[in-house]
Structure formats: C-alpha cells, structure tokens
Tab-separated table of C-alpha atoms and ligand atoms in Angstrom:
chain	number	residue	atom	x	y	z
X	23	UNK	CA	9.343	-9.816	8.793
X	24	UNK	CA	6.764	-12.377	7.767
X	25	UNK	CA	7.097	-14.672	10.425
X	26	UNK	CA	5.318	-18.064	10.522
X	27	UNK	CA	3.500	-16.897	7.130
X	28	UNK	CA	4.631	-18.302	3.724
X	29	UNK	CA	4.171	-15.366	1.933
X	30	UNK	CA	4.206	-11.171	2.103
X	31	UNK	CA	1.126	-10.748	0.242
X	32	UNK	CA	-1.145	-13.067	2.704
X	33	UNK	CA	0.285	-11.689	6.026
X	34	UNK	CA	-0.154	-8.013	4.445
X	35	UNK	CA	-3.704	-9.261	2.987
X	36	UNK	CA	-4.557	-10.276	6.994
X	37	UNK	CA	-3.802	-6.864	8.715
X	38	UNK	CA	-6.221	-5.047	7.159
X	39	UNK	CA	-8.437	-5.185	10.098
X	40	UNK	CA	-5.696	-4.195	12.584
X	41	UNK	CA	-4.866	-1.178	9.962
X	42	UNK	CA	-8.111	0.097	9.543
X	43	UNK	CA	-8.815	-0.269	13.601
X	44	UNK	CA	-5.551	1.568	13.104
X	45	UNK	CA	-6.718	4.523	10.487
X	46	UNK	CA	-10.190	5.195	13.022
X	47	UNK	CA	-7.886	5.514	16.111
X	48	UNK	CA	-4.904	7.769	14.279
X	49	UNK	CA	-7.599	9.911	13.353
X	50	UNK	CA	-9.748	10.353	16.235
X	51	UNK	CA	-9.952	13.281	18.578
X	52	UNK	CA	-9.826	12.895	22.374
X	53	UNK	CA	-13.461	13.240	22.472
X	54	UNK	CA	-13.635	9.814	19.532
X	55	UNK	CA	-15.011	12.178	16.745
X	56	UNK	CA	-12.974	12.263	13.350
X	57	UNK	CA	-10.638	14.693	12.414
X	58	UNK	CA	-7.430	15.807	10.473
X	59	UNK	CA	-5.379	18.555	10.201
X	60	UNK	CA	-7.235	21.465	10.108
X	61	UNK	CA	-5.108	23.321	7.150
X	62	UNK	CA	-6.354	19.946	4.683
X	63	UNK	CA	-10.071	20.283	5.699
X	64	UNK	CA	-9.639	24.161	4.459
X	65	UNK	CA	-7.800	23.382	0.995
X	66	UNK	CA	-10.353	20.775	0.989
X	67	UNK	CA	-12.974	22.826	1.287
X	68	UNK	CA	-11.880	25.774	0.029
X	69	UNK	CA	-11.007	23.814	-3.867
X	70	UNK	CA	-14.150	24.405	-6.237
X	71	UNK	CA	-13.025	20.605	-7.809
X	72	UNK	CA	-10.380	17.798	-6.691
X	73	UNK	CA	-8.370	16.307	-8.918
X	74	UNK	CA	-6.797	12.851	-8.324
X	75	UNK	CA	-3.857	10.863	-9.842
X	76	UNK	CA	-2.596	8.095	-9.142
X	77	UNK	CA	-1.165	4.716	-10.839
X	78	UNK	CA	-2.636	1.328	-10.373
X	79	UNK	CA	-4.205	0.490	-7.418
X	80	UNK	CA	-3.913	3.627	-6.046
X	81	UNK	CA	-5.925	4.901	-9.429
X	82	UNK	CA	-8.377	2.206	-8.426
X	83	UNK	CA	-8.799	3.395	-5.067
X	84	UNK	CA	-9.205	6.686	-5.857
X	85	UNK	CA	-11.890	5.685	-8.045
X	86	UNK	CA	-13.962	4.529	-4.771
X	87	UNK	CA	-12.869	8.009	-3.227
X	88	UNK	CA	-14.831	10.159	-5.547
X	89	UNK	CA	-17.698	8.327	-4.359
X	90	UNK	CA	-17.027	9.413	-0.841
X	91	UNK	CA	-16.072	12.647	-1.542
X	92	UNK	CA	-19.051	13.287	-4.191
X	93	UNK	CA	-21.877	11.617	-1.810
X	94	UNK	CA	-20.874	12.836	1.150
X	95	UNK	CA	-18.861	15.980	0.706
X	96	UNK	CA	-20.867	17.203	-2.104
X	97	UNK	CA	-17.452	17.912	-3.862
X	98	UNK	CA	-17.070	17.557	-7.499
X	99	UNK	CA	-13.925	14.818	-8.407
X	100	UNK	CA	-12.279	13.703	-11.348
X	101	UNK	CA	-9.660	10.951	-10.945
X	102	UNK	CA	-6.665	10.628	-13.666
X	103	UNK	CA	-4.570	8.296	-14.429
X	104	UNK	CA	-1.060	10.101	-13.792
X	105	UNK	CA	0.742	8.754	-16.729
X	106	UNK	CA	-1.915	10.172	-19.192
X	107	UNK	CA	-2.167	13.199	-17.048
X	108	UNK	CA	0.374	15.500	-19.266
X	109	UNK	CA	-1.211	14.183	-22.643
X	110	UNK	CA	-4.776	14.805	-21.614
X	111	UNK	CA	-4.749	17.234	-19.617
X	112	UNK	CA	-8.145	18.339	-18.070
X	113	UNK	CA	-9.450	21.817	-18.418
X	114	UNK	CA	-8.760	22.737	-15.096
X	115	UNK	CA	-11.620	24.799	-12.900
X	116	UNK	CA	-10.826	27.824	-11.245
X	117	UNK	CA	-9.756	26.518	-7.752
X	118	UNK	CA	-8.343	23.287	-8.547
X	119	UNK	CA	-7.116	20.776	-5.452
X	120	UNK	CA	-4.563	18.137	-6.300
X	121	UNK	CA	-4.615	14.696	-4.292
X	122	UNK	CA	-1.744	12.113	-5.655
X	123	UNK	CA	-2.663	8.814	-3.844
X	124	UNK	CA	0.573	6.813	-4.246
X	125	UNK	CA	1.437	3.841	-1.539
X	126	UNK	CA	5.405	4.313	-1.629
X	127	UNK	CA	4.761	7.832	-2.394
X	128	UNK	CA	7.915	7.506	-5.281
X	129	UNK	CA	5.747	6.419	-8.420
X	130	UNK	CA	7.530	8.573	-10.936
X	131	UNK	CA	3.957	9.207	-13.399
X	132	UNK	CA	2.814	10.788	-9.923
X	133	UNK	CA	5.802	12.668	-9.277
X	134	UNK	CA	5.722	14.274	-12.652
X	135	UNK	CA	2.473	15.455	-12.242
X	136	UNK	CA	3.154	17.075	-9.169
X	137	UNK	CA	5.738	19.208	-10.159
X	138	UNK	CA	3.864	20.190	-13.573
X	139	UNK	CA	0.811	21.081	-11.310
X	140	UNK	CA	3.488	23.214	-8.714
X	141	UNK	CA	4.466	24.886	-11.901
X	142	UNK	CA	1.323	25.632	-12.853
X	143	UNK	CA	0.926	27.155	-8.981
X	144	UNK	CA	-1.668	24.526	-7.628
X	145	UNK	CA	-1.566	22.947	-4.277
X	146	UNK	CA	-1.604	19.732	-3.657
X	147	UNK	CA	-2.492	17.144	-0.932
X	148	UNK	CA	-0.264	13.312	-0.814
X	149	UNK	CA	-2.140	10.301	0.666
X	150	UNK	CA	0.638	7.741	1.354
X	151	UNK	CA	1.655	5.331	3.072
X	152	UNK	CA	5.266	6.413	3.825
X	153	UNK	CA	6.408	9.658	5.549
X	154	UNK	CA	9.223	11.830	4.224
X	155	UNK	CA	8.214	9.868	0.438
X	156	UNK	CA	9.245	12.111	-2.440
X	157	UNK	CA	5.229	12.996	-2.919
X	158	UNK	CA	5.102	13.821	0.695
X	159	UNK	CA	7.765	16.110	0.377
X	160	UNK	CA	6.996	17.674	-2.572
X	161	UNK	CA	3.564	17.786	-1.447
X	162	UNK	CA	1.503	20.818	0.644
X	163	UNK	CA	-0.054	18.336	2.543
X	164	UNK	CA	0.105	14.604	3.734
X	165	UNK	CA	-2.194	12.650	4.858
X	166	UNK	CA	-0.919	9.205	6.309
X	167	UNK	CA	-2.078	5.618	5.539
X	168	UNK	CA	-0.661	3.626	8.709
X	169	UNK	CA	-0.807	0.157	7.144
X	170	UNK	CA	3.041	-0.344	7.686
X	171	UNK	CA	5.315	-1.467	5.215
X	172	UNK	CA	3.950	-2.900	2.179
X	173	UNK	CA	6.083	-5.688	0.846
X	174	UNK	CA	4.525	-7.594	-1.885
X	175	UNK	CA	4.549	-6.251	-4.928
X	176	UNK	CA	0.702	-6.686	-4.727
X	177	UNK	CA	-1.027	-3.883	-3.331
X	178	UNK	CA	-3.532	-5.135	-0.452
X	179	UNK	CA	-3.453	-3.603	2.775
X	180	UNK	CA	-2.533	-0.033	1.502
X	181	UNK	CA	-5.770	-0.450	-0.836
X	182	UNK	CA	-7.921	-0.602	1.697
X	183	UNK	CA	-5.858	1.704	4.230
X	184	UNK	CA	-6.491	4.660	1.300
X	185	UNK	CA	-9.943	4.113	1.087
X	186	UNK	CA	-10.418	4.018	4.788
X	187	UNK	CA	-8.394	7.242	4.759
X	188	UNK	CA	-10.576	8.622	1.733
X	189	UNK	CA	-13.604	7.764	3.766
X	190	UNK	CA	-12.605	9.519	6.343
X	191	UNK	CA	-11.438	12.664	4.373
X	192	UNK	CA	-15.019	12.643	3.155
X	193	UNK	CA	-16.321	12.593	6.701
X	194	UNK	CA	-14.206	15.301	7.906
X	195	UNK	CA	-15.189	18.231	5.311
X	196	UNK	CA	-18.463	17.063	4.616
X	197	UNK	CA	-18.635	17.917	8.601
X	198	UNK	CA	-16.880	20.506	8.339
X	199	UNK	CA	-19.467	22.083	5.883
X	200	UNK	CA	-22.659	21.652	7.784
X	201	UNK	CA	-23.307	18.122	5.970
X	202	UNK	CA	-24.881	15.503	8.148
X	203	UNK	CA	-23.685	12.141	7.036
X	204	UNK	CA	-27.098	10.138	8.250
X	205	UNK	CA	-24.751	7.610	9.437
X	206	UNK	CA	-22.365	7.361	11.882
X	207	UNK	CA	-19.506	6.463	10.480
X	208	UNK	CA	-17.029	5.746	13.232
X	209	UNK	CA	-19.365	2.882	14.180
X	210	UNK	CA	-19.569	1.779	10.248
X	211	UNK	CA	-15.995	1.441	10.140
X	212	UNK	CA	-15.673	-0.227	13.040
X	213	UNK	CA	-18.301	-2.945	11.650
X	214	UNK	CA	-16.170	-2.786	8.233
X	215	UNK	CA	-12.783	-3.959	10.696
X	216	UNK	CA	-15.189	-6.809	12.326
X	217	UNK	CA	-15.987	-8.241	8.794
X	218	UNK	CA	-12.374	-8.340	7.587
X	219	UNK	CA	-11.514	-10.105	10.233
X	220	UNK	CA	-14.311	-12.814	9.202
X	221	UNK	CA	-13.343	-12.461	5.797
X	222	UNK	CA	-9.556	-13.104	6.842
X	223	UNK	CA	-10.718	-15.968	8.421
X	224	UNK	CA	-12.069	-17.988	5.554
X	225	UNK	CA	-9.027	-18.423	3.890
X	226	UNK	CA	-10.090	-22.189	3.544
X	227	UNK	CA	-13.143	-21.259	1.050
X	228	UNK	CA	-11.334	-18.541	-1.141
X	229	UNK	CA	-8.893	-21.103	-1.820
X	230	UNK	CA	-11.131	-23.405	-2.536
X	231	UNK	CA	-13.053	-21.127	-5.057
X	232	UNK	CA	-9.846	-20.442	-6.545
X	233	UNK	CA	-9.392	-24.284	-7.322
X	234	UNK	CA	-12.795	-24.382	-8.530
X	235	UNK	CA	-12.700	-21.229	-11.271
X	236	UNK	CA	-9.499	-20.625	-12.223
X	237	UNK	CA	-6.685	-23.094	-11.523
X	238	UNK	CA	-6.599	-24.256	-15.230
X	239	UNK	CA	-8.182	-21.043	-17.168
X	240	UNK	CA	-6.909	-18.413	-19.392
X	241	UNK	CA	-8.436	-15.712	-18.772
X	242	UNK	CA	-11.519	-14.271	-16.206
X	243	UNK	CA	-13.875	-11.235	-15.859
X	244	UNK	CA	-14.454	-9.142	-13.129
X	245	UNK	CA	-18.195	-7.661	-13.534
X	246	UNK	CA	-19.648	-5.392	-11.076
X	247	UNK	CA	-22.177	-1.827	-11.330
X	248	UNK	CA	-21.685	1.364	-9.889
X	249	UNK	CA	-18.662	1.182	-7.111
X	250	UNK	CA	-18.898	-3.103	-7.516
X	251	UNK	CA	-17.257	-1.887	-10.918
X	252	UNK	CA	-14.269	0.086	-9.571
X	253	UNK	CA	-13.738	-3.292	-6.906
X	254	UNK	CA	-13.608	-5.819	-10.073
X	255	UNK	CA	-11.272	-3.278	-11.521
X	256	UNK	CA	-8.677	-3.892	-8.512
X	257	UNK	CA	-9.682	-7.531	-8.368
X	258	UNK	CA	-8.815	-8.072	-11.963
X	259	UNK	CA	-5.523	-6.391	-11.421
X	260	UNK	CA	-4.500	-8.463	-8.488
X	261	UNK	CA	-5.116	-11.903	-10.653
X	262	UNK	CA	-3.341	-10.199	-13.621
X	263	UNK	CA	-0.514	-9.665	-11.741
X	264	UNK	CA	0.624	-12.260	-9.513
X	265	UNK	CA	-1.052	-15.043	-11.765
X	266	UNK	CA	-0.802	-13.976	-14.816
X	267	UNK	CA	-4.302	-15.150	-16.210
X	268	UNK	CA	-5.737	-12.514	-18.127
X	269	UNK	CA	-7.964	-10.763	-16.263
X	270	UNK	CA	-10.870	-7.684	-17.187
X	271	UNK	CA	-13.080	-5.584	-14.748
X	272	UNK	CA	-15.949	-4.286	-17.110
X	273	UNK	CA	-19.170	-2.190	-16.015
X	274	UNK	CA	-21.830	-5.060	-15.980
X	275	UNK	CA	-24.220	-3.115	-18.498
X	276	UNK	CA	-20.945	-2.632	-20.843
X	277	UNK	CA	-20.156	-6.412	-21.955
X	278	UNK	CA	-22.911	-6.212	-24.507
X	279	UNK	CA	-21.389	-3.693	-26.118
X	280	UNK	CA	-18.390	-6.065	-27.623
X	281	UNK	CA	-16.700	-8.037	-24.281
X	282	UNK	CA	-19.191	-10.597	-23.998
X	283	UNK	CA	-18.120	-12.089	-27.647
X	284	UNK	CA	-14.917	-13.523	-25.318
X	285	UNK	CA	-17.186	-15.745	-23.214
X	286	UNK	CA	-16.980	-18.878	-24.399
X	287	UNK	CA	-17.298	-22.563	-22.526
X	288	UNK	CA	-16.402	-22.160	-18.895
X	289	UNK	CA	-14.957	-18.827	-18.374
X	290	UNK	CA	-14.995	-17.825	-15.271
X	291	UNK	CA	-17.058	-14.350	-14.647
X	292	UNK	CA	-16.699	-13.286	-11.035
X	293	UNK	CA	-19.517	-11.034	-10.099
X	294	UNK	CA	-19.645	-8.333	-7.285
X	295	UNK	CA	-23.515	-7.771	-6.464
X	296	UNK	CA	-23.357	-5.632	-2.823
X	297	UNK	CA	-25.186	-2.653	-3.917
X	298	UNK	CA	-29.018	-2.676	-3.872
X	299	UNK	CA	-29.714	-0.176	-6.578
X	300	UNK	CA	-28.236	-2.600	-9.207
X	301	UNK	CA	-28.759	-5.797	-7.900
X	302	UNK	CA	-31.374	-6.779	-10.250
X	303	UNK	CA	-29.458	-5.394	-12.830
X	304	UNK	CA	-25.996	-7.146	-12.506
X	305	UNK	CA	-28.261	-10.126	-11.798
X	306	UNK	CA	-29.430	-9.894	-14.903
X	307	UNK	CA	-26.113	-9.554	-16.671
X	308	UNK	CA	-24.777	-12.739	-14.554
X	309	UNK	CA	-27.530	-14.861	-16.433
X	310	UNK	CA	-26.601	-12.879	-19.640
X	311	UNK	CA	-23.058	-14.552	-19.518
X	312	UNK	CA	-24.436	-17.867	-17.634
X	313	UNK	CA	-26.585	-18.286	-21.140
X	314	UNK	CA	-23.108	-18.383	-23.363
X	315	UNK	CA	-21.481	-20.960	-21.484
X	316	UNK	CA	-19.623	-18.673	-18.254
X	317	UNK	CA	-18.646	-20.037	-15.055
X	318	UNK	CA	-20.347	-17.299	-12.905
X	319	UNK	CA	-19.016	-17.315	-9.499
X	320	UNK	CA	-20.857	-14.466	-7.524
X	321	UNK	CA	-20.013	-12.443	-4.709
X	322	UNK	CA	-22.879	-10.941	-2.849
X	323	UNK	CA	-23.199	-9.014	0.150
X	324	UNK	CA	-25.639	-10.203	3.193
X	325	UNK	CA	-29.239	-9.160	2.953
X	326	UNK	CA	-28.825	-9.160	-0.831
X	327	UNK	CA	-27.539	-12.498	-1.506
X	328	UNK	CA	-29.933	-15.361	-3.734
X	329	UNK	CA	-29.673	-19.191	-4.024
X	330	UNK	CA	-26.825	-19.470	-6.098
X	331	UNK	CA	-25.016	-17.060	-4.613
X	332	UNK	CA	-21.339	-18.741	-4.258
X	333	UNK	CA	-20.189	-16.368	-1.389
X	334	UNK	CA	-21.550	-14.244	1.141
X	335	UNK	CA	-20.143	-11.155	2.655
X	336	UNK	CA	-20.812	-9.821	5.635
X	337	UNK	CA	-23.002	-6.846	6.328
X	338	UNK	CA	-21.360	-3.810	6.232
X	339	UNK	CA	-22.476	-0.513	5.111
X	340	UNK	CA	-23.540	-0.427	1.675
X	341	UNK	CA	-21.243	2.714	0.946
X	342	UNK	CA	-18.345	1.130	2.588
X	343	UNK	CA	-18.233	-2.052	0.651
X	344	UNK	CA	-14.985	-1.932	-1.017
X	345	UNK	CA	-13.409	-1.943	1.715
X	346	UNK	CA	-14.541	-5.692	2.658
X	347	UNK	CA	-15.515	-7.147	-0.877
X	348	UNK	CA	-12.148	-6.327	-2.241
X	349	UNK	CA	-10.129	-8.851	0.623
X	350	UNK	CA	-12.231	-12.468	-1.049
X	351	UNK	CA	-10.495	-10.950	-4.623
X	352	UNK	CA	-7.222	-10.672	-3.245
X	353	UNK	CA	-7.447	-14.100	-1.584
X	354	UNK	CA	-8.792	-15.507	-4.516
X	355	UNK	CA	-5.832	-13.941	-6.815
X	356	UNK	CA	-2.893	-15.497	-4.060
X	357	UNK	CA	-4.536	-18.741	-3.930
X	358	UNK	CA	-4.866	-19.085	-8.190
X	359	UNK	CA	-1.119	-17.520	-8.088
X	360	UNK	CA	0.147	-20.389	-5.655
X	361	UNK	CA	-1.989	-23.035	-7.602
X	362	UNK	CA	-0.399	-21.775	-10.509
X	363	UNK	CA	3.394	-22.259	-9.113
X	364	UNK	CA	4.011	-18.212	-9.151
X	365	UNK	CA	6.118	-16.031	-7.162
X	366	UNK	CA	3.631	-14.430	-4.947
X	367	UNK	CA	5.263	-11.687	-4.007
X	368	UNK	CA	7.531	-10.694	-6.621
X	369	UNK	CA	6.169	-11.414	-9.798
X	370	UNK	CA	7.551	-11.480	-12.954
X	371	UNK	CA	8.417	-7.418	-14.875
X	372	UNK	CA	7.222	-5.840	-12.057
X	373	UNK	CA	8.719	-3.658	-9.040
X	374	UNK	CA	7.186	-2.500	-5.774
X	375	UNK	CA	7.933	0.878	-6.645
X	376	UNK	CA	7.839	2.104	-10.503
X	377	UNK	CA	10.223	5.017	-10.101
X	378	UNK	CA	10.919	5.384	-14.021
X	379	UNK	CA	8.181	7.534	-16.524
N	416	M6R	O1	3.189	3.268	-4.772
N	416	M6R	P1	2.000	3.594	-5.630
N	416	M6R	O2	0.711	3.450	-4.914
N	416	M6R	O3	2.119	4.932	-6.295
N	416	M6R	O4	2.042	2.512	-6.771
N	416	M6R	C1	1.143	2.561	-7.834
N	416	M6R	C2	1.126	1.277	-8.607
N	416	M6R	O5	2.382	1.023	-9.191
N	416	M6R	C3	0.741	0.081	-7.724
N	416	M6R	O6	-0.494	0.288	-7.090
N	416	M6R	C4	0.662	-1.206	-8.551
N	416	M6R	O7	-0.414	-1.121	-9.434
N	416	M6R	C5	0.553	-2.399	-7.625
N	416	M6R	N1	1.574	-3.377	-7.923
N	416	M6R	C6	-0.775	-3.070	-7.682
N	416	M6R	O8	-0.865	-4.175	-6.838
C-alpha cells in the first residue's frame, strides 16, 4: 500500500536506502563479509565471458554492471538488448554465462532469450526481483533483488536494488579469485545508503529544478562520460516515460557528431559530472552546448563540483555513483510528470510488465 504518499513511484523512489541497507544485510555472512551462493560464484567464475540481456532499465542497469564486473572481477561482459538478441546474435565464446536482469522476471524479449540460449545448452543466472518469476524458474540460478514490490510502472527502487546486487556479484568472485578490491566495499555501500537517504530528503530542490528546466519544454538531454553516460541513459528514460517530454542520454564527446544541431534557445541539457577522469572533459562539453543557447543544469558529485554547479551530491565512492546520482533524475522526472498533469504511475501505452515479444 502507499499509505500517506500520493503516489507509487515517490514512496518506491524513497526506499532505496532501506533496500540497499537491505541487499548488504541479505547478503552478508555471520562473520559481515559478502557472499552468495557458492554454485553462482563457480558459474561465475568458471564462464570465460558473461553475457547480459535485459529490457529497459534493467538493460540500463546492466550497463553499470559490466563496469563492476570488468573492474573488479576482471571478467569480460557484453550486455544485449534482449529484443535484438535473436537478430544479432553475438559470436558466442567458448564458455559463455547468461545473466537476464529482469525486475518482474516475466519480460517476454528476456524469456525468449532464455530458452534459445537453454537450447543452445548454456546456463544461465536470473537477477530479479520476484521469486518463483518465469526467469527464475527457467533459470539455473537466481539471485534476489529484495526491494519489494515494484508498483509504478517506473522502474526506481529495483534500478538501484540490481546494481547494488551487481556490485556485490562483482565483489564476491572478484574475491573469490584472489582479487583485492582496494576498497572495502561493505563500508562503501553503507555510505552509498547514508547519501540516499540525503538525497531522499531534498525532495523540495528536485522539484524545484524540475519547475525551473522543464515544466514548459519539449524535449531535454541527458549528457554524461564513461558510467555518467549509462545514468543519463536511465534518467532520460524515466522523463520519457512518465512525462512524456522527449528525452536523449548521449555520450558527452558524441553530440558533436550530429545531436548538438537540436540545441536550440533554452533546452535544457542535464549534465552528470561525478567521475574525475572526465570531469574536465564533460565540462567542456557543458560550455559546448551553454555556447548554442542550452539550459545546462549540472549534477556534480562532492569534491568535484564548480561554481555553477546547480546540484551537489554527496560523496560516495566514485565507482558506486549510479547508485546515488540516478535518485535526483528520478525525482526530477516525477516532479516534471506531476507539473505536467500526468499519471505518475501508470502512464500512458505502457505496462509494468511487457509479457508480449
Ligand atoms: O521487469 P523487467 O525489468 O524485465 O522490465 C524491463 C522493462 O520493461 C522496464 O525496465 C521498463 O523499461 C520500465 N518501465 C522502466 O522504468
């Protein structure tokens, strides 16, 4: 039930730090150290590549994944789109592991892949967010989310509960191999549940910046580099969605390569800058747009932030910020959607569970 709050989407949007305090605890050990069922830290370990698919979100979160899994794991991931899957199908390497990431765990693009991958004789590991889903069943292996039901047709809580849960999958067989992580990462995910909860708690100023950029435009870009990109991709999907302004994420070094022809007099350009190694750069491409007339509104996190920064994020680790700059882009998207007079949590053509190819 929702309770006292007006909407699905912002009650799901605030229990993201109660799920991921959730996520660390469901997979602790007695002695506090992470770990998972042995048998998925062998396939894990034992795949030469990982493949994931997924739809959507889940596509976008998987998209942070590979980071984890490449930089800490030392695994080599590709992430697909399921419903292109079949079409384009990769040429697959000699011990291929299969990981569907799919909230409701019925998305029928998903589905299809995993029983053309069984077929083929592959194994395959579901990360969802309900048990006994068709995916889970059909599935070797589940790992859980533990977000709780997700009712808005928006995706928030279980977007951050799969990266938390890719995170820790990372962890675990990076561990598991000898890797030393350099980092403790219990702790860091602790520190990423403390910052949701500030984040959660300035409702006031996303809505506000909501006002401000987009309450009358017709479209907006997400810009971000490296895994800023893969968060604008999510953010621009939220505001698509339950808004209905047209909304891009681009790589900020790719809108001079045709996207920036669409800025024009006030469009608002929301820019992620929380990753060191490309500050200057997206910096650069924020006054890039800000010289053709954009609205920039940026998004930076602590320690990196400038003058004109319009919002600061707390400090979290600089691999885990997804998982906190994400929650000021979903707030953002429910405030323009309610400004806008939309259904919040059911918006128009779509359903909470796409069970048709
Ligand atoms: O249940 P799934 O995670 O498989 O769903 C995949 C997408 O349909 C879903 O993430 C969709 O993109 C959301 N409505 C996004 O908010």
């Amino acid at each position: 039930e929702k309770g006292t709050y007006p909407h699905y989407m912002l009650k799901e949007i605030d229990e993201q730090p109660l799920v991921m305090r959730k996520i660390i605890q469901k997979y602790q050990d007695d002695q506090g150290k992470l770990s998972m069922d042995p048998a998925i830290v062998d396939a894990v370990n034992a795949a030469d590549r990982l493949y994931i698919v997924a739809c959507g979100t889940s596509y976008h979160a998987g998209l942070v994944g590979k980071q984890f899994i490449e930089k800490w794991a030392k695994k080599p991931v590709e992430v697909h789109v399921a419903s292109e899957f079949s079409y384009n199908m990769p040429i697959l390497s000699e011990k291929p592991l299969f990981i569907f990431i799919s909230q409701s765990g019925e998305t029928a693009d998903s589905r299809a892949v995993l029983v053309q991958i069984k077929e083929l004789g592959y194994q395959a590991l579901t990360i969802t967010n309900v048990p006994g889903s068709t995916l889970s069943r059909e599935a070797n292996h589940t790992l859980l989310l533990h977000a709780g039901p997700e009712i808005a047709v928006a995706s928030t809580k279980a977007y951050t509960a799969q990266l938390g849960v890719l995170a820790i999958l990372a962890a675990v067989t990076a561990e598991a191999r000898g890797i030393d992580l350099s980092f403790d990462i219990v702790k860091e995910m602790g520190i990423v549940a403390n910052a949701m909860e500030v984040l959660c708690d300035q409702k006031e100023e996303m809505e506000y910046i909501a006002r401000e950029y987009l309450s009358t435009t017709r479209n907006c870009f997400f810009i971000g580099r490296s895994v800023d990109y893969y968060v604008g991709l999510e953010g621009a999907l939220k505001l698509k969605e339950i808004s209905y302004i047209q909304a891009e994420g681009f790589a900020g070094g790719e809108l001079k390569h045709g996207t920036i022809a669409l800025i024009e007099n006030g469009t608002p350009v929301i820019a992620l800058a929380t990753q060191e190694h490309v500050n200057l750069s997206i910096r650069g491409n924020v006054k890039e747009v800000a010289a053709r007339g954009a609205n920039p509104c940026i998004i930076a996190l602590k320690g990196l932030e400038e003058e004109d920064d319009r919002f600061v994020l707390p400090a979290v680790h600089e691999e885990l910020t997804p998982l906190a700059s994400v929650i000021p882009l979903q707030l953002i998207s429910y405030y323009a959607a309610l400004h806008r007079g939309c259904d919040v949590d059911k918006p128009r053509n779509l359903a909470k569970s796409v069970t048709v190819e």
